[in-house]
PDB file of C-alpha atoms in Angstrom:
ATOM      1  CA  UNK P1020    -108.960  10.093 112.710  1.00 61.00           C
ATOM      2  CA  UNK P1021    -112.010  12.306 112.068  1.00 74.00           C
ATOM      3  CA  UNK P1022    -114.818  12.409 114.363  1.00 77.00           C
ATOM      4  CA  UNK P1023    -117.803  13.199 112.770  1.00 80.00           C
ATOM      5  CA  UNK P1024    -120.462  15.493 114.623  1.00 82.00           C
ATOM      6  CA  UNK P1025    -123.899  15.139 113.268  1.00 82.00           C
ATOM      7  CA  UNK P1026    -124.713  18.846 113.468  1.00 86.00           C
ATOM      8  CA  UNK P1027    -123.463  21.763 111.143  1.00 89.00           C
ATOM      9  CA  UNK P1028    -120.612  23.740 112.726  1.00 87.00           C
ATOM     10  CA  UNK P1029    -122.662  26.547 112.499  1.00 92.00           C
ATOM     11  CA  UNK P1030    -126.179  27.114 112.166  1.00 93.00           C
ATOM     12  CA  UNK P1031    -126.486  27.705 108.281  1.00 95.00           C
ATOM     13  CA  UNK P1032    -129.876  29.311 107.269  1.00 95.00           C
ATOM     14  CA  UNK P1033    -131.406  31.271 104.161  1.00 95.00           C
ATOM     15  CA  UNK P1034    -134.621  33.720 104.055  1.00 94.00           C
ATOM     16  CA  UNK P1035    -135.673  32.466 100.855  1.00 91.00           C
ATOM     17  CA  UNK P1036    -134.365  30.321  97.757  1.00 89.00           C
ATOM     18  CA  UNK P1037    -132.079  32.280  95.462  1.00 88.00           C
ATOM     19  CA  UNK P1038    -130.520  29.949  92.565  1.00 81.00           C
ATOM     20  CA  UNK P1039    -128.257  32.874  91.302  1.00 84.00           C
ATOM     21  CA  UNK P1040    -126.476  33.490  94.759  1.00 91.00           C
ATOM     22  CA  UNK P1041    -126.275  29.759  95.054  1.00 88.00           C
ATOM     23  CA  UNK P1042    -124.193  29.841  91.631  1.00 85.00           C
ATOM     24  CA  UNK P1043    -122.065  32.593  93.142  1.00 90.00           C
ATOM     25  CA  UNK P1044    -121.467  30.396  96.442  1.00 92.00           C
ATOM     26  CA  UNK P1045    -119.950  27.647  94.257  1.00 88.00           C
ATOM     27  CA  UNK P1046    -116.920  29.600  94.113  1.00 88.00           C
ATOM     28  CA  UNK P1047    -116.340  28.619  97.832  1.00 90.00           C
ATOM     29  CA  UNK P1048    -117.544  25.241  97.344  1.00 89.00           C
ATOM     30  CA  UNK P1049    -115.080  23.947  94.205  1.00 86.00           C
ATOM     31  CA  UNK P1050    -113.217  27.016  93.657  1.00 86.00           C
ATOM     32  CA  UNK P1051    -109.525  27.143  93.294  1.00 85.00           C
ATOM     33  CA  UNK P1052    -109.313  29.464  96.594  1.00 81.00           C
ATOM     34  CA  UNK P1053    -111.653  27.581  98.734  1.00 82.00           C
ATOM     35  CA  UNK P1054    -113.159  25.002 101.281  1.00 92.00           C
ATOM     36  CA  UNK P1055    -112.568  21.717  99.461  1.00 92.00           C
ATOM     37  CA  UNK P1056    -109.246  22.704  97.904  1.00 92.00           C
ATOM     38  CA  UNK P1057    -108.228  24.253 101.276  1.00 94.00           C
ATOM     39  CA  UNK P1058    -109.098  20.824 103.119  1.00 95.00           C
ATOM     40  CA  UNK P1059    -107.302  18.743 100.693  1.00 94.00           C
ATOM     41  CA  UNK P1060    -104.150  20.969 100.746  1.00 95.00           C
ATOM     42  CA  UNK P1061    -103.711  20.930 104.256  1.00 96.00           C
ATOM     43  CA  UNK P1062    -104.225  17.048 104.400  1.00 95.00           C
ATOM     44  CA  UNK P1063    -101.626  16.444 101.820  1.00 94.00           C
ATOM     45  CA  UNK P1064     -99.275  18.897 103.491  1.00 95.00           C
ATOM     46  CA  UNK P1065     -99.807  17.545 106.834  1.00 95.00           C
ATOM     47  CA  UNK P1066     -98.929  14.032 105.468  1.00 93.00           C
ATOM     48  CA  UNK P1067     -95.703  15.304 104.302  1.00 91.00           C
ATOM     49  CA  UNK P1068     -94.735  16.666 107.800  1.00 92.00           C
ATOM     50  CA  UNK P1069     -96.195  13.887 110.023  1.00 91.00           C
ATOM     51  CA  UNK P1070     -92.834  12.517 111.238  1.00 90.00           C
ATOM     52  CA  UNK P1071     -90.416  15.700 110.876  1.00 90.00           C
ATOM     53  CA  UNK P1072     -92.894  18.077 112.780  1.00 93.00           C
ATOM     54  CA  UNK P1073     -95.520  16.286 114.588  1.00 94.00           C
ATOM     55  CA  UNK P1074     -96.758  19.554 116.145  1.00 95.00           C
ATOM     56  CA  UNK P1075     -97.219  21.176 112.617  1.00 96.00           C
ATOM     57  CA  UNK P1076     -98.877  17.718 111.174  1.00 96.00           C
ATOM     58  CA  UNK P1077    -101.700  17.856 114.225  1.00 96.00           C
ATOM     59  CA  UNK P1078    -102.076  21.507 113.326  1.00 97.00           C
ATOM     60  CA  UNK P1079    -102.630  20.966 109.586  1.00 97.00           C
ATOM     61  CA  UNK P1080    -104.827  17.958 110.155  1.00 96.00           C
ATOM     62  CA  UNK P1081    -107.001  20.263 112.676  1.00 96.00           C
ATOM     63  CA  UNK P1082    -107.562  22.894 110.138  1.00 97.00           C
ATOM     64  CA  UNK P1083    -108.265  20.619 106.964  1.00 96.00           C
ATOM     65  CA  UNK P1084    -110.803  18.753 109.179  1.00 95.00           C
ATOM     66  CA  UNK P1085    -112.485  22.319 109.862  1.00 96.00           C
ATOM     67  CA  UNK P1086    -112.469  23.124 106.398  1.00 96.00           C
ATOM     68  CA  UNK P1087    -114.509  20.042 105.586  1.00 94.00           C
ATOM     69  CA  UNK P1088    -116.772  21.171 107.944  1.00 95.00           C
ATOM     70  CA  UNK P1089    -117.125  24.628 106.285  1.00 96.00           C
ATOM     71  CA  UNK P1090    -117.401  22.807 103.070  1.00 95.00           C
ATOM     72  CA  UNK P1091    -120.473  21.185 104.641  1.00 95.00           C
ATOM     73  CA  UNK P1092    -122.055  24.741 105.604  1.00 96.00           C
ATOM     74  CA  UNK P1093    -121.471  25.928 102.077  1.00 95.00           C
ATOM     75  CA  UNK P1094    -122.959  22.754 100.510  1.00 93.00           C
ATOM     76  CA  UNK P1095    -125.786  22.906 102.773  1.00 94.00           C
ATOM     77  CA  UNK P1096    -126.509  26.760 102.147  1.00 95.00           C
ATOM     78  CA  UNK P1097    -126.397  26.070  98.147  1.00 91.00           C
ATOM     79  CA  UNK P1098    -128.724  23.346  98.756  1.00 89.00           C
ATOM     80  CA  UNK P1099    -131.323  25.935 100.688  1.00 91.00           C
ATOM     81  CA  UNK P1100    -130.772  28.341  98.134  1.00 90.00           C
ATOM     82  CA  UNK P1101    -131.929  25.957  95.481  1.00 83.00           C
ATOM     83  CA  UNK P1102    -134.804  24.357  97.113  1.00 81.00           C
ATOM     84  CA  UNK P1103    -137.763  24.238  94.853  1.00 66.00           C
ATOM     85  CA  UNK P1104    -136.276  25.466  91.729  1.00 58.00           C
ATOM     86  CA  UNK P1105    -136.947  22.024  90.028  1.00 52.00           C
ATOM     87  CA  UNK P1106    -140.694  22.468  91.199  1.00 48.00           C
ATOM     88  CA  UNK P1107    -140.793  26.029  89.600  1.00 49.00           C
ATOM     89  CA  UNK P1108    -139.249  24.780  86.496  1.00 47.00           C
ATOM     90  CA  UNK P1109    -141.915  21.777  86.203  1.00 48.00           C
ATOM     91  CA  UNK P1110    -144.744  24.319  86.942  1.00 51.00           C
ATOM     92  CA  UNK P1111    -143.748  26.687  84.473  1.00 45.00           C
ATOM     93  CA  UNK P1112    -143.871  24.119  81.616  1.00 43.00           C
ATOM     94  CA  UNK P1113    -147.147  22.684  82.665  1.00 46.00           C
ATOM     95  CA  UNK P1114    -148.593  26.125  82.661  1.00 47.00           C
ATOM     96  CA  UNK P1115    -146.857  27.281  79.743  1.00 46.00           C
ATOM     97  CA  UNK P1116    -149.828  27.406  77.373  1.00 49.00           C
ATOM     98  CA  UNK P1117    -152.170  29.321  79.613  1.00 43.00           C
ATOM     99  CA  UNK P1118    -149.430  31.895  80.620  1.00 47.00           C
ATOM    100  CA  UNK P1119    -148.876  32.446  76.849  1.00 49.00           C
ATOM    101  CA  UNK P1120    -152.726  32.842  76.057  1.00 42.00           C
ATOM    102  CA  UNK P1121    -153.176  35.200  79.182  1.00 44.00           C
ATOM    103  CA  UNK P1122    -149.997  37.279  78.736  1.00 47.00           C
ATOM    104  CA  UNK P1123    -148.665  36.874  75.572  1.00 48.00           C
ATOM    105  CA  UNK P1124    -145.376  35.567  76.742  1.00 51.00           C
ATOM    106  CA  UNK P1125    -144.409  32.214  78.893  1.00 50.00           C
ATOM    107  CA  UNK P1126    -142.769  31.835  82.198  1.00 53.00           C
ATOM    108  CA  UNK P1127    -141.375  28.611  80.628  1.00 53.00           C
ATOM    109  CA  UNK P1128    -139.247  30.760  78.208  1.00 61.00           C
ATOM    110  CA  UNK P1129    -137.758  32.245  81.165  1.00 60.00           C
ATOM    111  CA  UNK P1130    -137.038  29.064  83.001  1.00 55.00           C
ATOM    112  CA  UNK P1131    -135.401  27.847  79.778  1.00 54.00           C
ATOM    113  CA  UNK P1132    -133.112  30.808  79.752  1.00 58.00           C
ATOM    114  CA  UNK P1133    -132.412  30.097  83.533  1.00 59.00           C
ATOM    115  CA  UNK P1134    -131.540  26.370  82.527  1.00 56.00           C
ATOM    116  CA  UNK P1135    -128.895  27.557  80.018  1.00 54.00           C
ATOM    117  CA  UNK P1136    -127.200  29.753  82.497  1.00 61.00           C
ATOM    118  CA  UNK P1137    -127.432  27.447  85.257  1.00 59.00           C
ATOM    119  CA  UNK P1138    -127.525  23.717  83.619  1.00 59.00           C
ATOM    120  CA  UNK P1139    -126.404  22.121  86.770  1.00 59.00           C
ATOM    121  CA  UNK P1140    -129.212  23.450  88.942  1.00 55.00           C
ATOM    122  CA  UNK P1141    -131.974  23.104  86.593  1.00 54.00           C
ATOM    123  CA  UNK P1142    -131.137  19.888  84.602  1.00 52.00           C
ATOM    124  CA  UNK P1143    -128.240  17.816  86.154  1.00 57.00           C
ATOM    125  CA  UNK P1144    -127.954  18.093  89.910  1.00 58.00           C
ATOM    126  CA  UNK P1145    -131.387  18.117  91.354  1.00 61.00           C
ATOM    127  CA  UNK P1146    -130.791  20.700  93.753  1.00 66.00           C
ATOM    128  CA  UNK P1147    -127.200  19.431  94.942  1.00 74.00           C
ATOM    129  CA  UNK P1148    -123.930  21.097  94.712  1.00 78.00           C
ATOM    130  CA  UNK P1149    -121.243  20.325  91.984  1.00 76.00           C
ATOM    131  CA  UNK P1150    -117.538  20.274  92.379  1.00 80.00           C
ATOM    132  CA  UNK P1151    -117.443  23.472  90.260  1.00 77.00           C
ATOM    133  CA  UNK P1152    -116.711  26.992  90.777  1.00 80.00           C
ATOM    134  CA  UNK P1153    -119.143  29.939  89.884  1.00 76.00           C
ATOM    135  CA  UNK P1154    -118.025  29.595  86.075  1.00 77.00           C
ATOM    136  CA  UNK P1155    -119.117  25.490  85.893  1.00 74.00           C
ATOM    137  CA  UNK P1156    -115.162  24.941  85.598  1.00 81.00           C
ATOM    138  CA  UNK P1157    -114.677  21.526  87.859  1.00 81.00           C
ATOM    139  CA  UNK P1158    -112.303  21.296  90.779  1.00 82.00           C
ATOM    140  CA  UNK P1159    -108.703  20.740  89.335  1.00 84.00           C
ATOM    141  CA  UNK P1160    -106.168  18.791  91.270  1.00 85.00           C
ATOM    142  CA  UNK P1161    -103.693  21.497  90.008  1.00 84.00           C
ATOM    143  CA  UNK P1162    -105.064  23.802  92.643  1.00 84.00           C
ATOM    144  CA  UNK P1163    -103.975  21.510  95.432  1.00 89.00           C
ATOM    145  CA  UNK P1164    -100.175  22.616  96.534  1.00 88.00           C
ATOM    146  CA  UNK P1165     -98.043  20.598  98.572  1.00 86.00           C
ATOM    147  CA  UNK P1166     -94.234  21.783  97.839  1.00 85.00           C
ATOM    148  CA  UNK P1167     -92.446  19.232 100.327  1.00 84.00           C
ATOM    149  CA  UNK P1168     -91.155  22.109 102.178  1.00 89.00           C
ATOM    150  CA  UNK P1169     -93.060  22.954 105.428  1.00 92.00           C
ATOM    151  CA  UNK P1170     -91.684  26.763 105.214  1.00 91.00           C
ATOM    152  CA  UNK P1171     -93.054  27.084 101.550  1.00 92.00           C
ATOM    153  CA  UNK P1172     -96.313  25.296 102.566  1.00 94.00           C
ATOM    154  CA  UNK P1173     -97.227  27.571 105.340  1.00 95.00           C
ATOM    155  CA  UNK P1174     -96.345  30.590 103.091  1.00 94.00           C
ATOM    156  CA  UNK P1175     -98.781  29.123 100.430  1.00 94.00           C
ATOM    157  CA  UNK P1176    -101.484  28.868 103.351  1.00 96.00           C
ATOM    158  CA  UNK P1177    -101.312  32.361 104.371  1.00 96.00           C
ATOM    159  CA  UNK P1178    -101.855  33.344 100.802  1.00 93.00           C
ATOM    160  CA  UNK P1179    -104.835  30.872 100.421  1.00 93.00           C
ATOM    161  CA  UNK P1180    -106.253  31.935 103.669  1.00 95.00           C
ATOM    162  CA  UNK P1181    -105.964  35.763 102.521  1.00 94.00           C
ATOM    163  CA  UNK P1182    -107.546  35.120  99.378  1.00 93.00           C
ATOM    164  CA  UNK P1183    -110.747  33.365 101.055  1.00 92.00           C
ATOM    165  CA  UNK P1184    -111.488  35.986 103.210  1.00 94.00           C
ATOM    166  CA  UNK P1185    -111.517  38.340 100.068  1.00 93.00           C
ATOM    167  CA  UNK P1186    -113.960  36.069  98.602  1.00 93.00           C
ATOM    168  CA  UNK P1187    -116.332  35.970 101.334  1.00 95.00           C
ATOM    169  CA  UNK P1188    -115.820  39.803 101.860  1.00 96.00           C
ATOM    170  CA  UNK P1189    -116.966  40.077  98.070  1.00 95.00           C
ATOM    171  CA  UNK P1190    -119.927  37.692  98.541  1.00 95.00           C
ATOM    172  CA  UNK P1191    -121.221  39.329 101.475  1.00 96.00           C
ATOM    173  CA  UNK P1192    -121.587  42.392  99.254  1.00 95.00           C
ATOM    174  CA  UNK P1193    -123.896  40.451  96.901  1.00 94.00           C
ATOM    175  CA  UNK P1194    -126.457  39.277  99.217  1.00 95.00           C
ATOM    176  CA  UNK P1195    -128.986  40.984 101.051  1.00 95.00           C
ATOM    177  CA  UNK P1196    -130.202  37.731 102.894  1.00 96.00           C
ATOM    178  CA  UNK P1197    -129.280  38.405 106.683  1.00 97.00           C
ATOM    179  CA  UNK P1198    -129.006  34.681 107.188  1.00 97.00           C
ATOM    180  CA  UNK P1199    -126.519  33.994 104.368  1.00 97.00           C
ATOM    181  CA  UNK P1200    -124.402  37.067 105.864  1.00 98.00           C
ATOM    182  CA  UNK P1201    -124.344  35.349 109.234  1.00 98.00           C
ATOM    183  CA  UNK P1202    -122.921  32.175 107.900  1.00 97.00           C
ATOM    184  CA  UNK P1203    -120.492  34.084 105.634  1.00 97.00           C
ATOM    185  CA  UNK P1204    -119.387  36.114 108.362  1.00 98.00           C
ATOM    186  CA  UNK P1205    -118.656  33.001 110.548  1.00 98.00           C
ATOM    187  CA  UNK P1206    -116.865  31.625 107.744  1.00 97.00           C
ATOM    188  CA  UNK P1207    -114.717  34.719 106.999  1.00 96.00           C
ATOM    189  CA  UNK P1208    -113.864  34.908 110.756  1.00 97.00           C
ATOM    190  CA  UNK P1209    -112.463  31.337 110.831  1.00 96.00           C
ATOM    191  CA  UNK P1210    -110.361  31.843 107.811  1.00 96.00           C
ATOM    192  CA  UNK P1211    -108.786  34.763 109.917  1.00 96.00           C
ATOM    193  CA  UNK P1212    -108.070  32.384 112.995  1.00 97.00           C
ATOM    194  CA  UNK P1213    -106.311  29.883 110.140  1.00 97.00           C
ATOM    195  CA  UNK P1214    -104.208  32.564 108.901  1.00 97.00           C
ATOM    196  CA  UNK P1215    -102.969  33.559 112.438  1.00 97.00           C
ATOM    197  CA  UNK P1216    -102.323  29.684 113.211  1.00 97.00           C
ATOM    198  CA  UNK P1217    -100.391  29.462 110.074  1.00 97.00           C
ATOM    199  CA  UNK P1218     -98.454  32.648 110.890  1.00 96.00           C
ATOM    200  CA  UNK P1219     -97.529  31.431 114.047  1.00 96.00           C
ATOM    201  CA  UNK P1220     -96.456  28.047 112.993  1.00 95.00           C
ATOM    202  CA  UNK P1221     -94.062  30.031 110.387  1.00 92.00           C
ATOM    203  CA  UNK P1222     -92.881  32.000 113.354  1.00 91.00           C
ATOM    204  CA  UNK P1223     -91.688  28.824 115.333  1.00 89.00           C
ATOM    205  CA  UNK P1224     -88.889  26.615 114.805  1.00 84.00           C
ATOM    206  CA  UNK P1225     -89.116  24.770 111.406  1.00 82.00           C
ATOM    207  CA  UNK P1226     -87.246  21.555 110.388  1.00 77.00           C
ATOM    208  CA  UNK P1227     -86.374  23.074 107.048  1.00 60.00           C
ATOM    209  CA  UNK P1228     -86.262  26.660 107.378  1.00 56.00           C
ATOM    210  CA  UNK P1229     -84.462  28.265 104.505  1.00 52.00           C
ATOM    211  CA  UNK P1230     -84.933  32.129 104.907  1.00 48.00           C
ATOM    212  CA  UNK P1231     -85.363  33.252 108.415  1.00 49.00           C
ATOM    213  CA  UNK P1232     -85.269  36.841 107.100  1.00 46.00           C
ATOM    214  CA  UNK P1233     -88.505  36.495 105.322  1.00 48.00           C
ATOM    215  CA  UNK P1234     -90.311  36.023 108.910  1.00 49.00           C
ATOM    216  CA  UNK P1235     -90.211  39.909 109.124  1.00 47.00           C
ATOM    217  CA  UNK P1236     -92.258  40.376 105.844  1.00 50.00           C
ATOM    218  CA  UNK P1237     -94.705  37.877 107.087  1.00 49.00           C
ATOM    219  CA  UNK P1238     -95.034  39.498 110.572  1.00 53.00           C
ATOM    220  CA  UNK P1239     -95.905  42.895 108.680  1.00 51.00           C
ATOM    221  CA  UNK P1240     -98.419  41.060 106.382  1.00 51.00           C
ATOM    222  CA  UNK P1241     -99.910  39.398 109.220  1.00 54.00           C
ATOM    223  CA  UNK P1242    -100.974  42.744 110.886  1.00 54.00           C
ATOM    224  CA  UNK P1243    -102.446  44.107 107.738  1.00 52.00           C
ATOM    225  CA  UNK P1244    -104.468  40.881 107.569  1.00 55.00           C
ATOM    226  CA  UNK P1245    -105.716  41.420 111.311  1.00 53.00           C
ATOM    227  CA  UNK P1246    -106.681  44.925 110.479  1.00 53.00           C
TER     228      UNK P1246
END
């Protein structure tokens, strides 16, 4: 059973709205490597091992629940980044004739261009995140993988957490907003913790273990991840 705490897991803030970075951040909201996908994947995997490995079930459910909290942080940040977008668009339309007379060009045209580039922000969503990635591709159930084999699932999750960490590293490079960086660094640190928990689980006795020699390879991979 999930207990809902009515505060964000981290105090997400932004210095100013930025619809362009909001679009990039959608990669961690509805993309193939991130928070909602991870939460659903770990939830499904947990259901599959509830009886045969109750300790792994608890771990997967714990991490899945935390990923939903991360999704809430990302969603709240996107909403803050989009604050005022529709008001700016309306003002640009209302003032377009005057702007054209004074300057020979119209801010309205700029916002129409923005609406074409980001239709979900300017036209459809009213400052609400969509379950899309940064290219507007919708979340696909094919992203969510549960192999019915705990060993295989844990290896998949190690790869997923590594990919998530890399995406956060790249997102940090594309913003100079100190508050957004703080949130992304927090989330990236938690992904590293998840990686370590999955690695520890893989190194413990598993009911369906088939390739114990693979542990050596993942031990080396874990050391690289923690560097």
